[in-house]
N, CA, C and O of each residue as an XYZ file, in Angstrom:
176
protein
N      40.886     -2.043     10.524
C      40.087     -0.952     11.039
C      40.911     -0.071     11.973
O      40.788      1.154     11.960
N      41.732     -0.696     12.764
C      42.532      0.083     13.709
C      43.453      1.051     12.974
O      43.596      2.209     13.367
N      44.073      0.564     11.906
C      44.993      1.411     11.145
C      44.237      2.573     10.501
O      44.730      3.701     10.479
N      43.055      2.302      9.984
C      42.255      3.368      9.378
C      41.906      4.435     10.401
O      41.970      5.628     10.108
N      41.541      4.010     11.593
C      41.221      4.978     12.641
C      42.459      5.756     13.073
O      42.366      6.941     13.393
N      43.614      5.100     13.083
C      44.845      5.814     13.427
C      45.178      6.851     12.366
O      45.536      7.984     12.688
N      45.062      6.464     11.102
C      45.351      7.405     10.021
C      44.355      8.552     10.032
O      44.721      9.702      9.789
N      43.089      8.240     10.316
C      42.047      9.267     10.349
C      41.970      9.994     11.675
O      41.021     10.742     11.914
N      42.949      9.792     12.544
C      43.029     10.442     13.851
C      41.780     10.187     14.694
O      41.273     11.085     15.365
N      41.298      8.950     14.646
C      40.169      8.551     15.470
C      38.808      8.887     14.899
O      37.788      8.623     15.536
N      38.775      9.463     13.712
C      37.501      9.848     13.098
C      36.862      8.629     12.433
O      37.421      8.101     11.472
N      35.697      8.165     12.922
C      35.066      6.984     12.328
C      34.554      7.216     10.908
O      34.253      6.253     10.203
N      34.450      8.457     10.478
C      34.014      8.734      9.103
C      35.020      8.189      8.098
O      34.660      7.941      6.947
N      36.261      7.997      8.501
C      37.275      7.443      7.605
C      36.927      6.018      7.192
O      37.395      5.536      6.160
N      36.108      5.346      7.992
C      35.721      3.975      7.673
C      34.696      3.903      6.546
O      34.524      2.843      5.943
N      34.023      4.992      6.253
C      32.960      4.948      5.247
C      33.168      5.911      4.087
O      32.400      5.870      3.125
N      34.166      6.763      4.140
C      34.311      7.774      3.100
C      35.361      7.442      2.049
O      35.432      8.118      1.023
N      36.168      6.430      2.275
C      37.209      6.113      1.292
C      36.632      5.246      0.175
O      35.672      4.509      0.398
N      37.205      5.325     -1.014
C      36.743      4.475     -2.121
C      36.901      2.982     -1.817
O      36.061      2.173     -2.211
N      37.967      2.626     -1.125
C      38.151      1.222     -0.762
C      37.021      0.742      0.141
O      36.530     -0.376     -0.016
N      36.610      1.577      1.078
C      35.520      1.205      1.976
C      34.231      1.002      1.194
O      33.470      0.081      1.491
N      33.975      1.836      0.212
C      32.764      1.688     -0.602
C      32.773      0.353     -1.337
O      31.750     -0.328     -1.399
N      33.910     -0.021     -1.888
C      34.016     -1.304     -2.589
C      33.848     -2.460     -1.607
O      33.167     -3.439     -1.913
N      34.456     -2.354     -0.446
C      34.353     -3.414      0.555
C      32.918     -3.577      1.038
O      32.442     -4.703      1.177
N      32.220     -2.473      1.296
C      30.828     -2.560      1.732
C      29.933     -3.096      0.626
O      28.988     -3.833      0.908
N      30.205     -2.747     -0.619
C      29.424     -3.273     -1.742
C      29.625     -4.785     -1.868
O      28.665     -5.523     -2.088
N      30.858     -5.239     -1.730
C      31.136     -6.673     -1.799
C      30.457     -7.411     -0.653
O      29.919     -8.500     -0.848
N      30.480     -6.834      0.517
C      29.810     -7.435      1.665
C      28.310     -7.533      1.427
O      27.694     -8.549      1.750
N      27.725     -6.496      0.869
C      26.290     -6.499      0.580
C      25.947     -7.587     -0.433
O      24.937     -8.275     -0.282
N      26.771     -7.749     -1.458
C      26.525     -8.789     -2.459
C      26.592    -10.170     -1.820
O      25.746    -11.021     -2.095
N      27.570    -10.399     -0.986
C      27.703    -11.693     -0.319
C      26.488    -11.975      0.559
O      25.969    -13.091      0.557
N      26.037    -10.985      1.299
C      24.873    -11.178      2.162
C      23.610    -11.455      1.354
O      22.820    -12.326      1.718
N      23.414    -10.728      0.269
C      22.226    -10.935     -0.565
C      22.250    -12.329     -1.183
O      21.227    -13.013     -1.202
N      23.392    -12.752     -1.681
C      23.498    -14.086     -2.272
C      23.212    -15.153     -1.222
O      22.523    -16.129     -1.517
N      23.715    -14.994     -0.027
C      23.470    -15.968      1.039
C      21.987    -16.053      1.374
O      21.457    -17.150      1.554
N      21.320    -14.924      1.459
C      19.889    -14.919      1.771
C      19.096    -15.551      0.637
O      18.192    -16.350      0.883
N      19.422    -15.204     -0.596
C      18.702    -15.767     -1.746
C      18.881    -17.279     -1.801
O      17.915    -18.004     -2.039
N      20.084    -17.759     -1.586
C      20.311    -19.203     -1.604
C      19.541    -19.905     -0.496
O      19.000    -20.991     -0.705
N      19.491    -19.302      0.662
C      18.754    -19.909      1.772
C      17.258    -19.959      1.476
O      16.602    -20.958      1.770
N      16.721    -18.899      0.902
C      15.292    -18.859      0.570
C      14.982    -19.882     -0.524
O      13.949    -20.548     -0.469
N      15.852    -20.010     -1.501
C      15.622    -20.959     -2.596
C      15.659    -22.396     -2.100
O      14.935    -23.242     -2.625
N      16.478    -22.689     -1.110
C      16.537    -24.055     -0.571
C      15.252    -24.414      0.160
O      14.824    -25.568      0.127
N      14.641    -23.456      0.809
C      13.404    -23.716      1.559
C      12.204    -23.858      0.635
O      11.243    -24.548      0.975
N      12.245    -23.220     -0.517
C      11.091    -23.230     -1.427
C      11.006    -24.514     -2.216
O      10.094    -24.682     -3.025
C-alpha cells in the first residue's frame, strides 16, 4: 500500500482504480463470503 501511495503521489484513489486492485478486492470478497457461508453451514 505504501508503494502505491508513493507512486500515486499520496492519492488514495490509486488504491481502488487500478485493475490489480479490482482483482485483489474481488478475491478478498470471495474469501469473506466463503468464510461466512461455511460458518453459517456449521451452525445449521
